[in-house]
Amino acid sequence: MKGERQQDFNRDSGERPFKYSAADRALGIEMSQAASVASAAAEFITGEKRSRSAEPPSRAYLKRTGDRPAFLVLREGSGDRPLLRDEPGPLPAGPCLIRSEEWMQTPELAGLCECWLNSGDALQAERALQRIYYRLRAASAALLESADSVWAAVTLLHTPELAARPTKLAELQDVQLEALFAAVAANQRLGSDSRIDLLAAYPASAAEFAAQREFIEDVAEQTLGHAYAAACSIGALIAPGVPPAAAGEIARIADFLVLDGAADLAAPEEPAAADFVLAAEAALAAVRRVRPAAVVLAAGPAAAAALADLYRIGMSGLFCSAGQRTEALLRAACLTWMARQESPDTAAGGWL
């Protein structure tokens, strides 16, 4: 299958992974001489910005090697980024997570989607879907004009209302992908360099993910050509309730995984975080047995609340909202600093 061939290529080429360099190791030595954990955390956060600018640019996903790589704290949503794209500079450590369902929650799109779903007139439904396309095209263009366009991971549309209507869901996802890739094509014609990766939403099995991956690749190839489709990373956004064995099988053909702690927002925060850690640990163990170098990230409020436990079990990092990111960066920096004191040769290092 196409996804399996691409996975084999990625494994052989070794060009996708993040790696930390001698500059990062030097940063760890400096941190070990810091007077306190708090000052070390501050030095870590400011120092990584200085060291990153001296390294060659890389937009590849993290891969485990002999040493444990960095625990990434990445942004989710658009709440803490500039509205417009800055001048070219150092690339981010990883993508910003964009949940496309947020686009559908705007009054205009919500009304159009309701009209499209409930219309008994085929012509009226077609016109509503066409208007949805233009709204999604505008949202995609706004994303590409923002700072997030340097590297963003966009989820495939998936709403509870459409989960029970697979035909309608596939139709809406096709419109979303066409709008997104059309905006990327227009951006490329203007000479802009943007990277948009995709996340298949909540596949329950490897077969479901393979079908979604092939669907994404087909639309990308038809819209942007084979070169872009081959370069686009496609991951899986999976719910904590997915059986660990299924998560392992999905990891065989996914470029990266995101375990979504926002899948169960009804649960209280503390029990949700504890349950999320148990599910994440089981899924991570299954994935590592299949692909030791797989990138497995976490997202959602439950993930942010359980940062220390996610670090302990060996997750690659997490996405968190604007309100949680400052605290998460400090906690991750402190955990990294303490790990370096305990075992300087194997502790996490590199970019947050």
PDB file of N, CA and C in Angstrom, residues 221-260:
ATOM      1  N   GLU A 221      -2.540  14.748  -4.375  1.00  0.00           N
ATOM      2  CA  GLU A 221      -1.898  14.518  -5.672  1.00  0.00           C
ATOM      3  C   GLU A 221      -2.684  15.167  -6.805  1.00  0.00           C
ATOM      4  N   GLN A 222      -4.016  15.091  -6.723  1.00  0.00           N
ATOM      5  CA  GLN A 222      -4.847  15.695  -7.769  1.00  0.00           C
ATOM      6  C   GLN A 222      -4.756  17.217  -7.745  1.00  0.00           C
ATOM      7  N   THR A 223      -4.565  17.778  -6.545  1.00  0.00           N
ATOM      8  CA  THR A 223      -4.567  19.236  -6.407  1.00  0.00           C
ATOM      9  C   THR A 223      -3.190  19.840  -6.560  1.00  0.00           C
ATOM     10  N   LEU A 224      -2.186  19.205  -5.979  1.00  0.00           N
ATOM     11  CA  LEU A 224      -0.855  19.802  -5.895  1.00  0.00           C
ATOM     12  C   LEU A 224       0.225  19.005  -6.611  1.00  0.00           C
ATOM     13  N   GLY A 225      -0.089  17.801  -7.040  1.00  0.00           N
ATOM     14  CA  GLY A 225       0.914  17.005  -7.733  1.00  0.00           C
ATOM     15  C   GLY A 225       1.553  15.972  -6.829  1.00  0.00           C
ATOM     16  N   HIS A 226       2.248  15.039  -7.453  1.00  0.00           N
ATOM     17  CA  HIS A 226       2.813  13.904  -6.735  1.00  0.00           C
ATOM     18  C   HIS A 226       3.885  14.325  -5.735  1.00  0.00           C
ATOM     19  N   ALA A 227       4.701  15.323  -6.085  1.00  0.00           N
ATOM     20  CA  ALA A 227       5.812  15.708  -5.215  1.00  0.00           C
ATOM     21  C   ALA A 227       5.313  16.190  -3.855  1.00  0.00           C
ATOM     22  N   TYR A 228       4.268  17.024  -3.873  1.00  0.00           N
ATOM     23  CA  TYR A 228       3.754  17.526  -2.599  1.00  0.00           C
ATOM     24  C   TYR A 228       3.093  16.397  -1.810  1.00  0.00           C
ATOM     25  N   ALA A 229       2.332  15.551  -2.495  1.00  0.00           N
ATOM     26  CA  ALA A 229       1.649  14.458  -1.805  1.00  0.00           C
ATOM     27  C   ALA A 229       2.649  13.542  -1.118  1.00  0.00           C
ATOM     28  N   ALA A 230       3.797  13.308  -1.768  1.00  0.00           N
ATOM     29  CA  ALA A 230       4.810  12.440  -1.178  1.00  0.00           C
ATOM     30  C   ALA A 230       5.500  13.098   0.004  1.00  0.00           C
ATOM     31  N   ALA A 231       5.592  14.440  -0.001  1.00  0.00           N
ATOM     32  CA  ALA A 231       6.290  15.146   1.071  1.00  0.00           C
ATOM     33  C   ALA A 231       5.400  15.437   2.271  1.00  0.00           C
ATOM     34  N   CYS A 232       4.095  15.373   2.095  1.00  0.00           N
ATOM     35  CA  CYS A 232       3.151  15.699   3.163  1.00  0.00           C
ATOM     36  C   CYS A 232       3.107  14.570   4.183  1.00  0.00           C
ATOM     37  N   SER A 233       3.406  14.898   5.435  1.00  0.00           N
ATOM     38  CA  SER A 233       3.319  13.894   6.497  1.00  0.00           C
ATOM     39  C   SER A 233       1.859  13.715   6.901  1.00  0.00           C
ATOM     40  N   ILE A 234       1.466  12.477   7.096  1.00  0.00           N
ATOM     41  CA  ILE A 234       0.091  12.161   7.464  1.00  0.00           C
ATOM     42  C   ILE A 234       0.108  11.332   8.737  1.00  0.00           C
ATOM     43  N   GLY A 235      -0.484  11.872   9.773  1.00  0.00           N
ATOM     44  CA  GLY A 235      -0.514  11.194  11.057  1.00  0.00           C
ATOM     45  C   GLY A 235      -1.924  10.775  11.416  1.00  0.00           C
ATOM     46  N   ALA A 236      -2.057  10.222  12.610  1.00  0.00           N
ATOM     47  CA  ALA A 236      -3.352   9.755  13.095  1.00  0.00           C
ATOM     48  C   ALA A 236      -3.648  10.397  14.440  1.00  0.00           C
ATOM     49  N   LEU A 237      -4.818  11.003  14.551  1.00  0.00           N
ATOM     50  CA  LEU A 237      -5.325  11.507  15.820  1.00  0.00           C
ATOM     51  C   LEU A 237      -6.190  10.401  16.401  1.00  0.00           C
ATOM     52  N   ILE A 238      -5.723   9.794  17.493  1.00  0.00           N
ATOM     53  CA  ILE A 238      -6.431   8.635  18.023  1.00  0.00           C
ATOM     54  C   ILE A 238      -6.985   8.932  19.411  1.00  0.00           C
ATOM     55  N   ALA A 239      -8.120   8.321  19.713  1.00  0.00           N
ATOM     56  CA  ALA A 239      -8.755   8.490  21.015  1.00  0.00           C
ATOM     57  C   ALA A 239      -8.096   7.563  22.017  1.00  0.00           C
ATOM     58  N   PRO A 240      -8.085   7.951  23.303  1.00  0.00           N
ATOM     59  CA  PRO A 240      -7.468   7.086  24.320  1.00  0.00           C
ATOM     60  C   PRO A 240      -8.120   5.712  24.421  1.00  0.00           C
ATOM     61  N   GLY A 241      -9.384   5.606  23.978  1.00  0.00           N
ATOM     62  CA  GLY A 241     -10.075   4.326  24.078  1.00  0.00           C
ATOM     63  C   GLY A 241      -9.704   3.320  23.004  1.00  0.00           C
ATOM     64  N   VAL A 242      -8.881   3.706  22.038  1.00  0.00           N
ATOM     65  CA  VAL A 242      -8.467   2.765  20.993  1.00  0.00           C
ATOM     66  C   VAL A 242      -7.615   1.662  21.620  1.00  0.00           C
ATOM     67  N   PRO A 243      -7.890   0.385  21.324  1.00  0.00           N
ATOM     68  CA  PRO A 243      -7.090  -0.697  21.899  1.00  0.00           C
ATOM     69  C   PRO A 243      -5.608  -0.526  21.572  1.00  0.00           C
ATOM     70  N   PRO A 244      -4.715  -0.806  22.514  1.00  0.00           N
ATOM     71  CA  PRO A 244      -3.275  -0.643  22.264  1.00  0.00           C
ATOM     72  C   PRO A 244      -2.795  -1.387  21.026  1.00  0.00           C
ATOM     73  N   ALA A 245      -3.326  -2.589  20.788  1.00  0.00           N
ATOM     74  CA  ALA A 245      -2.905  -3.346  19.600  1.00  0.00           C
ATOM     75  C   ALA A 245      -3.254  -2.596  18.324  1.00  0.00           C
ATOM     76  N   ALA A 246      -4.423  -1.952  18.299  1.00  0.00           N
ATOM     77  CA  ALA A 246      -4.816  -1.167  17.123  1.00  0.00           C
ATOM     78  C   ALA A 246      -3.906   0.039  16.953  1.00  0.00           C
ATOM     79  N   ALA A 247      -3.547   0.692  18.072  1.00  0.00           N
ATOM     80  CA  ALA A 247      -2.627   1.833  17.991  1.00  0.00           C
ATOM     81  C   ALA A 247      -1.286   1.402  17.407  1.00  0.00           C
ATOM     82  N   GLY A 248      -0.808   0.229  17.805  1.00  0.00           N
ATOM     83  CA  GLY A 248       0.450  -0.275  17.266  1.00  0.00           C
ATOM     84  C   GLY A 248       0.380  -0.531  15.774  1.00  0.00           C
ATOM     85  N   GLU A 249      -0.739  -1.080  15.315  1.00  0.00           N
ATOM     86  CA  GLU A 249      -0.889  -1.354  13.886  1.00  0.00           C
ATOM     87  C   GLU A 249      -1.018  -0.061  13.091  1.00  0.00           C
ATOM     88  N   ILE A 250      -1.714   0.932  13.648  1.00  0.00           N
ATOM     89  CA  ILE A 250      -1.818   2.223  12.971  1.00  0.00           C
ATOM     90  C   ILE A 250      -0.436   2.853  12.843  1.00  0.00           C
ATOM     91  N   ALA A 251       0.392   2.697  13.892  1.00  0.00           N
ATOM     92  CA  ALA A 251       1.732   3.292  13.879  1.00  0.00           C
ATOM     93  C   ALA A 251       2.610   2.736  12.768  1.00  0.00           C
ATOM     94  N   ARG A 252       2.313   1.554  12.272  1.00  0.00           N
ATOM     95  CA  ARG A 252       3.117   0.972  11.186  1.00  0.00           C
ATOM     96  C   ARG A 252       3.069   1.825   9.931  1.00  0.00           C
ATOM     97  N   ILE A 253       1.937   2.489   9.679  1.00  0.00           N
ATOM     98  CA  ILE A 253       1.774   3.204   8.418  1.00  0.00           C
ATOM     99  C   ILE A 253       1.510   4.695   8.616  1.00  0.00           C
ATOM    100  N   ALA A 254       1.582   5.173   9.867  1.00  0.00           N
ATOM    101  CA  ALA A 254       1.389   6.602  10.137  1.00  0.00           C
ATOM    102  C   ALA A 254       2.738   7.269  10.335  1.00  0.00           C
ATOM    103  N   ASP A 255       2.870   8.496   9.868  1.00  0.00           N
ATOM    104  CA  ASP A 255       4.120   9.235  10.058  1.00  0.00           C
ATOM    105  C   ASP A 255       4.293   9.677  11.503  1.00  0.00           C
ATOM    106  N   PHE A 256       3.193   9.895  12.199  1.00  0.00           N
ATOM    107  CA  PHE A 256       3.240  10.243  13.619  1.00  0.00           C
ATOM    108  C   PHE A 256       1.865   9.997  14.211  1.00  0.00           C
ATOM    109  N   LEU A 257       1.790   9.897  15.525  1.00  0.00           N
ATOM    110  CA  LEU A 257       0.532   9.680  16.227  1.00  0.00           C
ATOM    111  C   LEU A 257       0.299  10.810  17.223  1.00  0.00           C
ATOM    112  N   VAL A 258      -0.951  11.181  17.393  1.00  0.00           N
ATOM    113  CA  VAL A 258      -1.340  12.131  18.433  1.00  0.00           C
ATOM    114  C   VAL A 258      -2.462  11.492  19.243  1.00  0.00           C
ATOM    115  N   LEU A 259      -2.187  11.222  20.508  1.00  0.00           N
ATOM    116  CA  LEU A 259      -3.192  10.671  21.411  1.00  0.00           C
ATOM    117  C   LEU A 259      -3.992  11.833  21.982  1.00  0.00           C
ATOM    118  N   ASP A 260      -5.284  11.868  21.703  1.00  0.00           N
ATOM    119  CA  ASP A 260      -6.089  13.057  21.973  1.00  0.00           C
ATOM    120  C   ASP A 260      -6.807  12.974  23.311  1.00  0.00           C
TER     121      ASP A 260
END
